[in-house]
Short mmCIF file of C-alpha atoms in Angstrom, two decimals:
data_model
loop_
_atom_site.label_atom_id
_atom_site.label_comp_id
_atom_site.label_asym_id
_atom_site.label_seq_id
_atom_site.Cartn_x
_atom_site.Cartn_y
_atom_site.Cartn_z
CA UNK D 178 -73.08 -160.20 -63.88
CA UNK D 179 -76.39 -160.57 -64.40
CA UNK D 180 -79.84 -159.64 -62.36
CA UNK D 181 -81.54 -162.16 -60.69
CA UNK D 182 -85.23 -160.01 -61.06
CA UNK D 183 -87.21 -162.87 -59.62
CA UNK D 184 -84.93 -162.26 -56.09
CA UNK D 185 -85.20 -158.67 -56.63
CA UNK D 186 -88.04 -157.55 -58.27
CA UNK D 187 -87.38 -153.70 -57.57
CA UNK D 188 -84.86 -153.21 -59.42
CA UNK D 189 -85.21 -151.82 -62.87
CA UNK D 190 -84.68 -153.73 -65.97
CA UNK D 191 -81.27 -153.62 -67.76
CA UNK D 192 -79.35 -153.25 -65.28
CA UNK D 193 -76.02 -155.32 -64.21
CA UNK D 194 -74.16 -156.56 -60.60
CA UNK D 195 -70.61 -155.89 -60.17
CA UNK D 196 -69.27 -157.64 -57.18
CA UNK D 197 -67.61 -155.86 -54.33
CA UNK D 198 -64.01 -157.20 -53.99
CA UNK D 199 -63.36 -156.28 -50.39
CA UNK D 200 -66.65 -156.80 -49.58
CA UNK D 201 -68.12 -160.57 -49.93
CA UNK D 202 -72.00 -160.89 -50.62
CA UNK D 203 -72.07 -157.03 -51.20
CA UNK D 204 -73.12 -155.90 -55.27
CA UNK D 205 -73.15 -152.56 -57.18
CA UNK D 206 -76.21 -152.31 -59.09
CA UNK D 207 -75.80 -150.16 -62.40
CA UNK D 208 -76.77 -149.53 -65.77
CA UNK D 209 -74.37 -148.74 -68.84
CA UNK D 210 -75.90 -145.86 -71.44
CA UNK D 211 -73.79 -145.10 -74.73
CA UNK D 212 -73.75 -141.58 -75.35
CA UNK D 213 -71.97 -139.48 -77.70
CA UNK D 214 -69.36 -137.27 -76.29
CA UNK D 215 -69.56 -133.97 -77.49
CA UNK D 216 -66.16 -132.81 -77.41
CA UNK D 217 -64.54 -135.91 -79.31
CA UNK D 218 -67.65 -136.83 -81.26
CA UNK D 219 -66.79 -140.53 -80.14
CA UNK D 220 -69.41 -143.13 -78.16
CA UNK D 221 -68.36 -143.41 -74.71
CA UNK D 222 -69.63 -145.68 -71.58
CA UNK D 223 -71.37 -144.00 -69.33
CA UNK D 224 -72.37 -146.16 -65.80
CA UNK D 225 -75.62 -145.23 -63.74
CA UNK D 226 -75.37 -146.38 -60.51
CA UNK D 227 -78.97 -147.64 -59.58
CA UNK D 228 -78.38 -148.99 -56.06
CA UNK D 229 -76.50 -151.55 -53.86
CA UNK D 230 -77.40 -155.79 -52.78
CA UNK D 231 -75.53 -155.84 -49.52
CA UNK D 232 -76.67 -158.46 -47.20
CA UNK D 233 -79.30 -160.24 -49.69
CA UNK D 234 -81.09 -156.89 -49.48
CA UNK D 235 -81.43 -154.43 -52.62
CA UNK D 236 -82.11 -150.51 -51.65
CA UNK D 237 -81.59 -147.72 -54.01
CA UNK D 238 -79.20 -145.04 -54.42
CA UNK D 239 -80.00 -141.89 -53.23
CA UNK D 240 -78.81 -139.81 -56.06
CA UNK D 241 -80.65 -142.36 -58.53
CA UNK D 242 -83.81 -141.16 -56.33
CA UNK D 243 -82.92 -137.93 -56.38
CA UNK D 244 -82.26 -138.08 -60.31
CA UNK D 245 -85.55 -140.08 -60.69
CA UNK D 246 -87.77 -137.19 -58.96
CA UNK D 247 -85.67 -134.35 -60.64
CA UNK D 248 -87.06 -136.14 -63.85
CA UNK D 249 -90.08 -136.63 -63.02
CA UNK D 250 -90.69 -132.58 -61.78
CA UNK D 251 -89.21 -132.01 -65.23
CA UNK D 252 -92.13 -134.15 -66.82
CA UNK D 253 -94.60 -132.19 -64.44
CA UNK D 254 -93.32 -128.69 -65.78
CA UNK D 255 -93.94 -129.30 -69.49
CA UNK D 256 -96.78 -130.99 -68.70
CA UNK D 257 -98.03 -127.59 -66.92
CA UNK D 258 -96.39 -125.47 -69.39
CA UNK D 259 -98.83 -127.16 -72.44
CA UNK D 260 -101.75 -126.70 -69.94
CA UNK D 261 -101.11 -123.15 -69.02
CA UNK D 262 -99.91 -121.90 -72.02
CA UNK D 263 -95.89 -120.37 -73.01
CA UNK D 264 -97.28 -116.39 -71.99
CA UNK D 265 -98.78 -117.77 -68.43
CA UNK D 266 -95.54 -116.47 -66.66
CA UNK D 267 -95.82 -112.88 -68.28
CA UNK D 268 -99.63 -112.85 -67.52
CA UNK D 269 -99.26 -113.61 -63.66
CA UNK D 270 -96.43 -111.18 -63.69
CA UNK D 271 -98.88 -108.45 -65.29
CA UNK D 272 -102.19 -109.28 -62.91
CA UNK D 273 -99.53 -109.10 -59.86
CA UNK D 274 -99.07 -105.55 -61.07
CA UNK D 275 -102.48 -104.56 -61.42
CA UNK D 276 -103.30 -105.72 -58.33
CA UNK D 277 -100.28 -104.15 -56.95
CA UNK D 278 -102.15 -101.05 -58.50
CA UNK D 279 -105.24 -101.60 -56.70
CA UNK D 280 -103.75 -102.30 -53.11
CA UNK D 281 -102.30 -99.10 -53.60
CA UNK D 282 -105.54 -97.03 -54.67
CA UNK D 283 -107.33 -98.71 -51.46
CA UNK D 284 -104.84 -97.31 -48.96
CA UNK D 285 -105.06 -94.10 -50.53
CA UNK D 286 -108.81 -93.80 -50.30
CA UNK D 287 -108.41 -94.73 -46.75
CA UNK D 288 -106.41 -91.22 -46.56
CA UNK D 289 -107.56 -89.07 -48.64
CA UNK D 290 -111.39 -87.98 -49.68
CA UNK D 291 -113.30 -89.62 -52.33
CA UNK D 292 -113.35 -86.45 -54.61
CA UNK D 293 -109.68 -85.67 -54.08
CA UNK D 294 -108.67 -89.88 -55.34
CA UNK D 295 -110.61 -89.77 -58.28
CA UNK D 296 -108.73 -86.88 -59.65
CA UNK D 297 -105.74 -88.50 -58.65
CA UNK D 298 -106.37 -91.97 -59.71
CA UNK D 299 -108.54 -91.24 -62.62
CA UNK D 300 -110.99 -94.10 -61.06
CA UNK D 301 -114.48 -92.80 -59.72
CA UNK D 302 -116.13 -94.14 -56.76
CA UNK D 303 -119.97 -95.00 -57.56
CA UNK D 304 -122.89 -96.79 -55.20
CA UNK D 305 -124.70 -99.52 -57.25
CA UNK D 306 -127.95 -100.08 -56.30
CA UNK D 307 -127.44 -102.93 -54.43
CA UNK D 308 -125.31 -100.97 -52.12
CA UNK D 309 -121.54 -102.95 -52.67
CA UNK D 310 -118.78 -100.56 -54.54
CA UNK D 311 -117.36 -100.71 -57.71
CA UNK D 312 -114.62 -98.20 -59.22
CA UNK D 313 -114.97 -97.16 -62.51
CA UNK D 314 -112.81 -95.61 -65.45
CA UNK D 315 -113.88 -92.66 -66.88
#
């Protein structure tokens, strides 16, 4: 059966009713895909069901929502993947180390002397001028 999209303008194009036989006035909403099935290398049928007409009233499937956001996060990943670059992952990965590092060179300045954690760390503690820290490598 056709879609009526002037009585039910949400719902998305090429897409079919099938009536409800127990259930007068009550439609399955769903679109047909061909696809190629991988184990017999034949073109099979595949049916999406979009949503439900039951009362006069259209509302959508949940798992065609759910489908519909898990594609559109998809979109958002490569989309952030291009922007950020393919090492990104690796790179955040290495500055969480680093400032793993760092966290730990702080607590052990807080317990030990200055002279004593730069032979240990192999970092010296110097003054600038305008009086805020800075660690340096030798």
């Amino acid at each position: 059966m056709r879609v009526d999209y002037k009585k039910f303008p949400d719902i998305p194009p090429n897409c079919q009713l099938n009536a409800k036989p127990n259930r007068p006035g009550d439609f399955q909403v769903f679109r047909e895909n061909h696809v190629l099935d991988e184990k017999t290398g034949k073109k099979k049928t595949v049916r999406e069901t979009i949503g439900i007409i039951k009362n006069g009233q259209f509302s959508f499937g949940e798992l065609w929502l759910e489908r519909q956001e898990h594609r559109r996060l998809l979109e958002e990943v490569e989309t952030l993947r291009k922007l950020v670059g393919k090492n990104a992952l690796s790179q955040t990965n290495e500055l969480a180390q680093i400032s793993e590092k760092i966290k730990a060179v702080f607590k052990m300045q807080q317990k030990m002397p200055t002279s004593r954690l730069e032979i240990v760390t192999g970092l010296s503690f110097r003054l600038n001028p305008s009086s805020s820290a800075r660690w340096q490598a030798h």
